[in-house]
Amino acid sequence: MLVVEPARATAGAGWVQRWVVMAEAICARAGRLGAAGVAVRLFVPGTGGPAGAAPVVDAVEVFSNLLAEQCELLQSRVRQGPRVLADRSRRGVLVGDLVREERWPVFRATAAARYGLAAAHVEPLTFRAGPTLGSVAWYTDRAAGFGARTAVARRRDHAATVTVAMLHATRTGRSAEVPPPGHTWT
């Protein structure tokens, strides 16, 4: 696992460390859902800023491999792509065939030609009207089957399970036990 751009210390070292550990666990478990690469971005609640101001929010990003890292960094640089859209819309974004995708021309051309990206699925980690806690992105260099209804449902279910675990961790102040894909809460 590769941890990049860890959150600044405004949130306190304990929160940052918990979020890094959680992001690594999410990334490892999400990787079992049939993708060539996985990226996890978690927004860390901060405490900095003047009294009464909104809290500072930093991000912890973890990538399972170079493909996921390159795709995420490209989207941040060109400000377009499935993760950017998922962040803005607070909805999941599935790109079943990147070659035929007409949105995001710079991202599409670069990711396909340089990195061999064929398909992507990004799910924001959000619960109802609450804040977005982060996102999980799955990337693949082989589009076949990536957009299958059951595969998409499993990735969405995993993102929902991760969201519940993160909400619990945020409320209790403890590290979350991130369940494996397919886990159901009892």
Tab-separated table of C-alpha atoms in Angstrom:
chain	number	residue	atom	x	y	z
A	1	MET	CA	0.000	0.000	0.000
A	2	LEU	CA	1.145	3.478	-0.769
A	3	VAL	CA	0.108	6.354	1.483
A	4	VAL	CA	0.317	9.743	-0.152
A	5	GLU	CA	-0.422	13.252	1.067
A	6	PRO	CA	-1.332	12.372	4.639
A	7	ALA	CA	-3.489	14.810	6.519
A	8	ARG	CA	-1.782	17.713	8.210
A	9	ALA	CA	-1.441	17.571	11.948
A	10	THR	CA	-4.386	19.957	12.462
A	11	ALA	CA	-6.590	17.004	13.242
A	12	GLY	CA	-4.192	15.608	15.809
A	13	ALA	CA	-1.781	12.757	15.322
A	14	GLY	CA	-4.185	10.203	16.811
A	15	TRP	CA	-6.959	10.912	14.300
A	16	VAL	CA	-4.550	10.975	11.385
A	17	GLN	CA	-3.002	7.648	12.363
A	18	ARG	CA	-6.432	6.044	12.832
A	19	TRP	CA	-7.554	7.282	9.417
A	20	VAL	CA	-4.370	6.011	7.730
A	21	VAL	CA	-4.855	2.562	9.264
A	22	MET	CA	-8.530	2.594	8.288
A	23	ALA	CA	-7.753	3.716	4.717
A	24	GLU	CA	-5.221	0.909	4.332
A	25	ALA	CA	-7.776	-1.659	5.561
A	26	ILE	CA	-10.473	-0.300	3.245
A	27	CYS	CA	-8.089	-0.374	0.297
A	28	ALA	CA	-6.983	-3.957	0.993
A	29	ARG	CA	-10.538	-5.240	1.344
A	30	ALA	CA	-11.870	-3.237	-1.615
A	31	GLY	CA	-9.125	-4.754	-3.759
A	32	ARG	CA	-10.836	-8.131	-3.418
A	33	LEU	CA	-13.694	-6.871	-5.577
A	34	GLY	CA	-12.082	-7.455	-8.964
A	35	ALA	CA	-10.148	-4.303	-9.822
A	36	ALA	CA	-6.611	-3.760	-11.047
A	37	GLY	CA	-6.185	-0.856	-8.620
A	38	VAL	CA	-7.996	0.776	-5.725
A	39	ALA	CA	-7.756	4.286	-4.304
A	40	VAL	CA	-9.215	5.354	-0.971
A	41	ARG	CA	-9.555	8.975	0.078
A	42	LEU	CA	-10.716	9.768	3.606
A	43	PHE	CA	-11.430	13.274	4.835
A	44	VAL	CA	-10.049	13.684	8.343
A	45	PRO	CA	-12.048	15.925	10.683
A	46	GLY	CA	-9.766	18.746	11.798
A	47	THR	CA	-9.740	21.076	14.736
A	48	GLY	CA	-7.740	23.993	13.356
A	49	GLY	CA	-8.958	27.448	12.471
A	50	PRO	CA	-10.381	30.354	14.450
A	51	ALA	CA	-13.010	29.788	17.128
A	52	GLY	CA	-16.445	29.316	15.624
A	53	ALA	CA	-15.047	28.639	12.143
A	54	ALA	CA	-15.739	25.484	10.215
A	55	PRO	CA	-13.255	22.723	11.060
A	56	VAL	CA	-10.236	22.212	8.845
A	57	VAL	CA	-10.593	19.073	6.753
A	58	ASP	CA	-7.598	17.259	5.370
A	59	ALA	CA	-7.413	14.043	3.406
A	60	VAL	CA	-5.588	10.761	3.710
A	61	GLU	CA	-5.117	8.949	0.407
A	62	VAL	CA	-4.062	5.331	-0.016
A	63	PHE	CA	-3.426	3.606	-3.343
A	64	SER	CA	-3.149	-0.126	-3.886
A	65	ASN	CA	-0.744	0.311	-6.791
A	66	LEU	CA	0.722	2.699	-9.353
A	67	LEU	CA	-2.333	2.547	-11.664
A	68	ALA	CA	-4.651	3.804	-8.908
A	69	GLU	CA	-2.175	6.473	-7.829
A	70	GLN	CA	-1.689	7.770	-11.387
A	71	CYS	CA	-5.436	7.903	-12.065
A	72	GLU	CA	-6.140	9.783	-8.831
A	73	LEU	CA	-3.300	12.264	-9.280
A	74	LEU	CA	-4.298	12.895	-12.903
A	75	GLN	CA	-7.867	13.712	-11.859
A	76	SER	CA	-6.619	16.092	-9.178
A	77	ARG	CA	-4.333	17.799	-11.686
A	78	VAL	CA	-6.822	18.203	-14.576
A	79	ARG	CA	-9.887	18.553	-12.302
A	80	GLN	CA	-11.974	16.119	-14.289
A	81	GLY	CA	-12.767	12.423	-14.156
A	82	PRO	CA	-15.050	9.997	-12.349
A	83	ARG	CA	-13.733	10.738	-8.848
A	84	VAL	CA	-14.081	14.489	-9.370
A	85	LEU	CA	-17.681	13.986	-10.517
A	86	ALA	CA	-18.449	11.648	-7.597
A	87	ASP	CA	-17.047	14.206	-5.137
A	88	ARG	CA	-19.156	16.997	-6.631
A	89	SER	CA	-22.388	15.043	-7.071
A	90	ARG	CA	-22.142	12.860	-3.934
A	91	ARG	CA	-23.200	9.942	-6.166
A	92	GLY	CA	-21.464	6.877	-7.487
A	93	VAL	CA	-19.929	7.100	-10.954
A	94	LEU	CA	-19.429	4.063	-13.173
A	95	VAL	CA	-17.459	4.282	-16.399
A	96	GLY	CA	-17.816	0.880	-18.047
A	97	ASP	CA	-15.733	1.690	-21.131
A	98	LEU	CA	-13.361	4.632	-20.874
A	99	VAL	CA	-12.565	4.609	-24.611
A	100	ARG	CA	-16.206	5.406	-25.432
A	101	GLU	CA	-16.619	7.927	-22.610
A	102	GLU	CA	-17.182	11.455	-23.926
A	103	ARG	CA	-16.962	13.326	-20.634
A	104	TRP	CA	-13.575	14.411	-19.332
A	105	PRO	CA	-11.602	14.434	-22.609
A	106	VAL	CA	-8.214	15.176	-21.040
A	107	PHE	CA	-8.588	12.567	-18.311
A	108	ARG	CA	-9.954	9.964	-20.748
A	109	ALA	CA	-7.193	10.396	-23.316
A	110	THR	CA	-4.370	10.484	-20.795
A	111	ALA	CA	-5.573	7.672	-18.535
A	112	ALA	CA	-6.299	5.339	-21.454
A	113	ALA	CA	-3.139	6.051	-23.449
A	114	ARG	CA	-0.560	6.411	-20.660
A	115	TYR	CA	-1.906	4.137	-17.937
A	116	GLY	CA	-4.019	1.635	-19.853
A	117	LEU	CA	-7.159	2.452	-17.868
A	118	ALA	CA	-10.245	0.782	-19.340
A	119	ALA	CA	-12.974	1.297	-16.718
A	120	ALA	CA	-13.564	2.947	-13.348
A	121	HIS	CA	-16.110	2.927	-10.549
A	122	VAL	CA	-16.097	5.540	-7.778
A	123	GLU	CA	-18.382	5.491	-4.753
A	124	PRO	CA	-18.491	8.388	-2.302
A	125	LEU	CA	-18.583	7.469	1.364
A	126	THR	CA	-21.629	9.429	2.430
A	127	PHE	CA	-24.715	8.792	4.514
A	128	ARG	CA	-28.003	10.526	3.752
A	129	ALA	CA	-27.639	14.289	4.072
A	130	GLY	CA	-24.481	14.018	6.164
A	131	PRO	CA	-21.016	15.039	5.091
A	132	THR	CA	-19.002	13.073	2.568
A	133	LEU	CA	-16.401	11.101	4.500
A	134	GLY	CA	-14.307	10.220	1.461
A	135	SER	CA	-14.464	7.914	-1.533
A	136	VAL	CA	-13.395	4.517	-2.814
A	137	ALA	CA	-12.363	4.203	-6.458
A	138	TRP	CA	-11.838	0.974	-8.359
A	139	TYR	CA	-9.809	1.063	-11.586
A	140	THR	CA	-9.233	-1.677	-14.137
A	141	ASP	CA	-7.215	-2.195	-17.274
A	142	ARG	CA	-9.801	-4.736	-18.537
A	143	ALA	CA	-13.367	-3.467	-18.928
A	144	ALA	CA	-14.980	-6.862	-19.521
A	145	GLY	CA	-17.309	-7.648	-16.625
A	146	PHE	CA	-16.334	-4.585	-14.590
A	147	GLY	CA	-19.745	-3.007	-15.127
A	148	ALA	CA	-21.727	-6.185	-14.508
A	149	ARG	CA	-24.715	-5.507	-12.280
A	150	THR	CA	-23.600	-7.905	-9.529
A	151	ALA	CA	-20.035	-6.532	-9.462
A	152	VAL	CA	-21.304	-2.950	-9.224
A	153	ALA	CA	-23.730	-3.926	-6.453
A	154	ARG	CA	-20.935	-5.600	-4.448
A	155	ARG	CA	-18.736	-2.488	-4.720
A	156	ARG	CA	-21.650	-0.215	-3.695
A	157	ASP	CA	-22.474	-2.466	-0.745
A	158	HIS	CA	-18.829	-2.384	0.329
A	159	ALA	CA	-18.794	1.438	0.183
A	160	ALA	CA	-21.974	1.559	2.306
A	161	THR	CA	-20.467	-0.806	4.870
A	162	VAL	CA	-17.300	1.286	5.029
A	163	THR	CA	-19.380	4.433	5.527
A	164	VAL	CA	-21.185	2.912	8.519
A	165	ALA	CA	-17.861	1.802	10.044
A	166	MET	CA	-16.413	5.285	9.579
A	167	LEU	CA	-19.455	6.979	11.113
A	168	HIS	CA	-19.113	4.681	14.115
A	169	ALA	CA	-15.400	5.510	14.421
A	170	THR	CA	-16.095	9.236	14.157
A	171	ARG	CA	-18.758	9.133	16.868
A	172	THR	CA	-16.812	6.934	19.276
A	173	GLY	CA	-13.352	8.365	18.623
A	174	ARG	CA	-11.957	4.866	18.152
A	175	SER	CA	-10.526	3.108	15.144
A	176	ALA	CA	-13.110	1.356	13.056
A	177	GLU	CA	-13.054	-2.322	12.366
A	178	VAL	CA	-13.586	-2.282	8.624
A	179	PRO	CA	-15.451	-5.433	7.677
A	180	PRO	CA	-14.619	-7.425	4.546
A	181	PRO	CA	-16.643	-7.018	1.337
A	182	GLY	CA	-20.040	-8.657	1.580
A	183	HIS	CA	-20.309	-8.139	5.361
A	184	THR	CA	-23.784	-7.397	6.657
A	185	TRP	CA	-24.383	-5.562	9.895
A	186	THR	CA	-26.401	-7.412	12.534
